CSV table of C-alpha atoms in Angstrom, one decimal:
chain,number,residue,atom,x,y,z
A,1,MET,CA,109.8,92.9,101.2
A,2,LYS,CA,110.2,89.6,99.5
A,3,GLU,CA,107.6,88.7,96.9
A,4,LYS,CA,108.6,85.3,95.5
A,5,TYR,CA,105.8,83.8,93.3
A,6,LEU,CA,106.6,81.0,91.0
A,7,SER,CA,103.5,80.0,89.1
A,8,LEU,CA,103.8,76.3,90.0
A,9,ALA,CA,104.2,77.0,93.7
A,10,ILE,CA,101.1,79.3,93.6
A,11,ILE,CA,99.0,76.7,91.9
A,12,VAL,CA,100.1,73.9,94.2
A,13,LEU,CA,99.4,76.1,97.3
A,14,ALA,CA,96.0,77.0,95.9
A,15,LEU,CA,95.2,73.3,95.4
A,16,VAL,CA,96.4,72.4,98.9
A,17,ILE,CA,94.2,75.1,100.5
A,18,GLY,CA,91.3,74.3,98.3
A,19,MET,CA,91.4,70.6,99.4
A,20,GLY,CA,92.2,71.3,103.0
A,21,LEU,CA,90.3,74.4,104.2
A,22,ILE,CA,90.8,74.9,107.9
A,23,GLY,CA,88.3,72.6,109.5
A,24,SER,CA,89.0,71.9,113.1
A,25,GLY,CA,91.2,72.0,115.1
A,26,THR,CA,97.0,92.5,126.1
A,27,SER,CA,96.0,95.6,126.6
A,28,ASN,CA,92.6,96.7,125.5
A,29,ILE,CA,92.2,98.1,122.0
A,30,ASP,CA,90.5,101.4,121.4
A,31,LEU,CA,87.4,100.0,119.8
A,32,PRO,CA,84.2,100.6,121.7
A,33,ILE,CA,82.9,97.1,120.7
A,34,ALA,CA,86.2,95.5,121.5
A,35,ALA,CA,86.8,97.3,124.8
A,36,LYS,CA,86.5,94.0,126.7
A,37,SER,CA,89.0,92.1,124.5
A,38,THR,CA,91.8,90.4,126.4
A,39,ASP,CA,94.9,88.4,125.7
A,40,VAL,CA,92.7,85.3,125.2
A,41,GLU,CA,89.9,86.7,123.0
A,42,LEU,CA,89.1,89.4,120.4
A,43,ALA,CA,85.7,91.0,120.0
A,44,ILE,CA,84.8,92.1,116.5
A,45,PRO,CA,81.6,93.8,115.1
A,46,TRP,CA,80.5,91.0,112.9
A,47,HIS,CA,76.8,92.0,112.8
A,48,ASP,CA,75.1,90.0,109.9
A,49,MET,CA,78.2,89.6,107.8
A,50,GLY,CA,77.9,85.8,107.7
A,51,ALA,CA,74.3,86.0,106.6
A,52,GLN,CA,75.2,88.5,103.9
A,53,LEU,CA,78.1,86.3,102.6
A,54,ALA,CA,75.7,83.4,102.4
A,55,GLU,CA,73.1,85.4,100.7
A,56,HIS,CA,75.6,86.6,98.0
A,57,GLY,CA,76.9,83.0,97.6
A,58,VAL,CA,80.4,83.8,98.7
A,59,ILE,CA,79.8,81.2,101.4
A,60,ASP,CA,77.8,78.1,100.7
A,61,GLU,CA,76.5,77.6,104.2
A,62,ALA,CA,76.1,73.8,103.7
A,63,LYS,CA,79.7,73.5,102.5
A,64,PHE,CA,80.9,75.7,105.3
A,65,ARG,CA,79.1,73.7,108.0
A,66,SER,CA,80.3,70.4,106.6
A,67,LEU,CA,83.8,71.3,107.7
A,68,TYR,CA,82.8,71.4,111.4
A,69,PRO,CA,80.3,68.5,112.0
A,70,ASN,CA,80.9,68.5,115.7
A,71,ARG,CA,81.1,72.3,116.2
A,72,GLN,CA,77.8,73.6,114.9
A,73,ASP,CA,77.2,75.9,117.9
A,74,ALA,CA,80.4,77.8,117.0
A,75,VAL,CA,79.4,77.9,113.3
A,76,ASP,CA,76.0,79.3,114.3
A,77,LEU,CA,77.8,82.4,115.5
A,78,VAL,CA,79.1,83.1,112.0
A,79,PHE,CA,75.7,83.2,110.5
A,80,ASP,CA,73.8,84.7,113.4
A,81,SER,CA,72.3,88.0,112.4
A,82,ASN,CA,72.3,89.5,115.9
A,83,ALA,CA,73.8,92.9,115.4
A,84,ASP,CA,73.6,94.0,119.0
A,85,LYS,CA,76.6,92.1,120.3
A,86,PRO,CA,80.1,91.4,119.1
A,87,LEU,CA,81.4,88.1,117.9
A,88,ILE,CA,84.1,86.8,120.2
A,89,ILE,CA,87.2,85.2,118.5
A,90,ASN,CA,89.3,83.0,120.7
A,91,GLN,CA,91.6,80.0,120.3
A,92,SER,CA,88.8,77.6,120.1
A,93,ASN,CA,87.0,79.2,117.1
A,94,ALA,CA,89.9,81.0,115.4
A,95,ASP,CA,90.1,78.5,112.6
A,96,ILE,CA,86.4,78.9,111.9
A,97,MET,CA,86.7,82.7,111.8
A,98,LEU,CA,89.8,82.3,109.6
A,99,ASN,CA,87.5,80.9,106.9
A,100,ALA,CA,84.7,83.4,107.6
A,101,LEU,CA,87.1,86.4,107.4
A,102,TRP,CA,88.7,84.9,104.3
A,103,ALA,CA,85.4,85.0,102.6
A,104,PHE,CA,84.8,88.6,103.8
A,105,GLY,CA,88.2,89.9,102.7
A,106,LEU,CA,87.8,88.2,99.3
A,107,ALA,CA,84.3,89.7,98.6
A,108,ASN,CA,84.4,93.1,100.1
A,109,LYS,CA,85.0,95.8,97.5
A,110,ASN,CA,88.3,97.5,98.2
A,111,PRO,CA,91.0,99.3,96.1
A,112,ILE,CA,93.6,97.1,97.6
A,113,LEU,CA,92.2,94.2,95.7
A,114,GLU,CA,91.5,96.2,92.6
A,115,GLU,CA,94.7,98.3,92.3
A,116,GLY,CA,97.2,96.6,94.6
A,117,PRO,CA,99.8,93.9,94.1
A,118,MET,CA,97.2,91.2,93.4
A,119,MET,CA,96.5,92.9,90.1
A,120,ASP,CA,100.2,93.2,89.1
A,121,PRO,CA,100.4,91.8,85.5
A,122,ARG,CA,103.6,89.9,86.3
A,123,TYR,CA,101.6,87.4,88.4
A,124,GLY,CA,99.3,86.6,85.5
A,125,GLY,CA,96.0,87.6,87.2
A,126,ALA,CA,94.4,87.7,90.6
A,127,ASP,CA,92.8,84.3,90.1
A,128,ARG,CA,96.2,82.6,90.3
A,129,PHE,CA,96.7,83.0,94.0
A,130,ALA,CA,95.9,80.7,96.9
A,131,SER,CA,93.6,83.2,98.4
A,132,THR,CA,91.4,83.1,95.3
A,133,GLY,CA,92.1,79.7,93.6
A,134,GLY,CA,91.9,78.0,97.0
A,135,TRP,CA,88.5,79.4,98.0
A,136,THR,CA,86.1,76.5,97.3
A,137,LEU,CA,83.3,77.2,99.8
A,138,GLY,CA,81.3,79.5,97.6
A,139,ARG,CA,78.5,78.6,95.2
A,140,GLU,CA,80.7,79.7,92.3
A,141,GLY,CA,84.4,80.3,91.7
A,142,ALA,CA,86.2,82.8,93.8
A,143,MET,CA,86.6,85.4,91.1
A,144,SER,CA,82.8,85.7,90.8
A,145,TYR,CA,83.0,87.3,94.2
A,146,TYR,CA,86.4,89.1,94.1
A,147,SER,CA,85.9,92.7,95.4
A,148,GLN,CA,82.3,92.6,94.3
A,149,PHE,CA,80.2,93.6,97.3
A,150,SER,CA,80.2,96.8,99.5
A,151,LEU,CA,79.8,94.9,102.7
A,152,VAL,CA,81.5,97.7,104.6
A,153,VAL,CA,82.2,101.1,103.0
A,154,LEU,CA,85.2,102.9,104.3
A,155,THR,CA,85.8,106.7,104.3
A,156,ASP,CA,88.9,108.0,102.7
A,157,ASN,CA,90.6,108.3,106.1
A,158,GLN,CA,89.6,104.7,107.0
A,159,GLN,CA,90.8,103.4,103.7
A,160,GLY,CA,94.1,105.2,104.1
A,161,LEU,CA,94.4,103.7,107.6
A,162,VAL,CA,93.7,100.1,106.3
A,163,GLU,CA,96.3,100.6,103.5
A,164,ARG,CA,98.9,101.9,105.9
A,165,VAL,CA,98.5,99.2,108.5
A,166,SER,CA,98.1,96.4,105.9
A,167,LYS,CA,101.5,97.3,104.5
A,168,ASN,CA,103.1,96.8,107.9
A,169,VAL,CA,101.3,93.6,109.1
A,170,TYR,CA,103.0,90.5,108.0
A,171,ARG,CA,102.2,86.8,108.3
A,172,PRO,CA,104.9,84.2,109.1
A,173,CYS,CA,103.6,81.6,106.6
A,174,CYS,CA,104.9,83.5,103.6
A,175,SER,CA,106.4,86.7,104.9
A,176,ASN,CA,104.2,88.9,102.8
A,177,SER,CA,102.2,91.9,104.0
A,178,THR,CA,98.4,92.0,104.3
A,179,TYR,CA,98.5,94.6,101.4
A,180,PHE,CA,99.4,91.6,99.2
A,181,PRO,CA,96.7,89.1,100.4
A,182,ASP,CA,97.8,86.2,98.2
A,183,CYS,CA,97.0,83.5,100.8
A,184,ASN,CA,94.0,82.7,103.0
A,185,HIS,CA,95.5,84.3,106.1
A,186,GLY,CA,96.4,87.5,104.2
A,187,MET,CA,92.9,87.8,102.8
A,188,ALA,CA,91.3,87.1,106.2
A,189,MET,CA,93.5,89.7,107.8
A,190,LEU,CA,92.5,92.3,105.2
A,191,GLY,CA,88.9,91.5,106.0
A,192,LEU,CA,89.5,92.0,109.7
A,193,LEU,CA,91.2,95.3,109.2
A,194,GLU,CA,88.4,96.6,107.0
A,195,ILE,CA,85.7,95.5,109.6
A,196,LEU,CA,87.5,97.2,112.5
A,197,ALA,CA,88.4,100.4,110.6
A,198,ALA,CA,84.8,100.7,109.5
A,199,ASP,CA,83.7,100.5,113.1
A,200,GLY,CA,86.0,103.3,114.1
A,201,ALA,CA,89.1,101.6,115.3
A,202,GLY,CA,92.3,103.6,115.3
A,203,GLU,CA,95.8,102.6,114.1
A,204,ASP,CA,96.9,101.2,117.5
A,205,ALA,CA,93.7,99.2,117.7
A,206,LEU,CA,94.3,97.6,114.2
A,207,TYR,CA,97.8,96.6,115.1
A,208,GLU,CA,96.7,95.2,118.4
A,209,ALA,CA,93.9,93.2,116.8
A,210,ALA,CA,96.3,92.0,114.0
A,211,THR,CA,98.8,90.8,116.6
A,212,ARG,CA,96.1,89.0,118.6
A,213,ILE,CA,94.6,87.2,115.6
A,214,ASN,CA,98.0,86.2,114.3
A,215,GLU,CA,98.7,84.6,117.7
A,216,PHE,CA,95.5,82.6,117.4
A,217,TRP,CA,96.4,81.5,113.8
A,218,PHE,CA,100.1,80.9,114.1
A,219,GLY,CA,100.9,80.9,117.8
A,220,LYS,CA,103.4,83.2,119.5
A,221,VAL,CA,106.4,81.5,118.0
A,222,VAL,CA,107.3,83.1,114.7
A,223,GLY,CA,106.6,80.6,111.9
A,224,GLY,CA,103.7,78.6,110.6
A,225,SER,CA,102.1,77.5,107.5
A,226,CYS,CA,99.5,79.0,105.2
């Protein structure tokens, strides 16, 4: 696994993402809530996560909404507190959910963020990555929220599952695994895996969901940009 991180490149990438947050534009998996997912959509148990992220300040709702002036109905789904139905991700709202899942992955307390490669001293601190330095949609800086809130709590088995799958799910923009969520897509993917694992998804389900969301974000052709 290649992990090439020149400090200047990291800083530049963080600035690029910070100034240009994404704004506009299969077989079933063994999740009860995602049983109706198809090759053109993915259902996830989002519950009131958007509302919680806004309450904690991880997402400043006004800033978030300002990215999508003509798509407020889709943004409403991010902050809807209706826990009785899944949130459907498809190609039309995948960019919005990229930012929502990025916020979740950044803020949800997890050993991957606290003990994994993000904390490797050779990189100079977790605040130096695009997934942290590039997050500008909160009320405060990203590190004020980094692994701070138990939005979902995983069992030991679920944590082991997330770690195992995250080490094998890569993103084409930088060829790093989700276990090293140094960019926005990596942090968002980590958040997705945590949410699904907490809801009872098995290993095949996590890989299926990861494949689907990567197709939304990058297309079926290998390649793409963070």
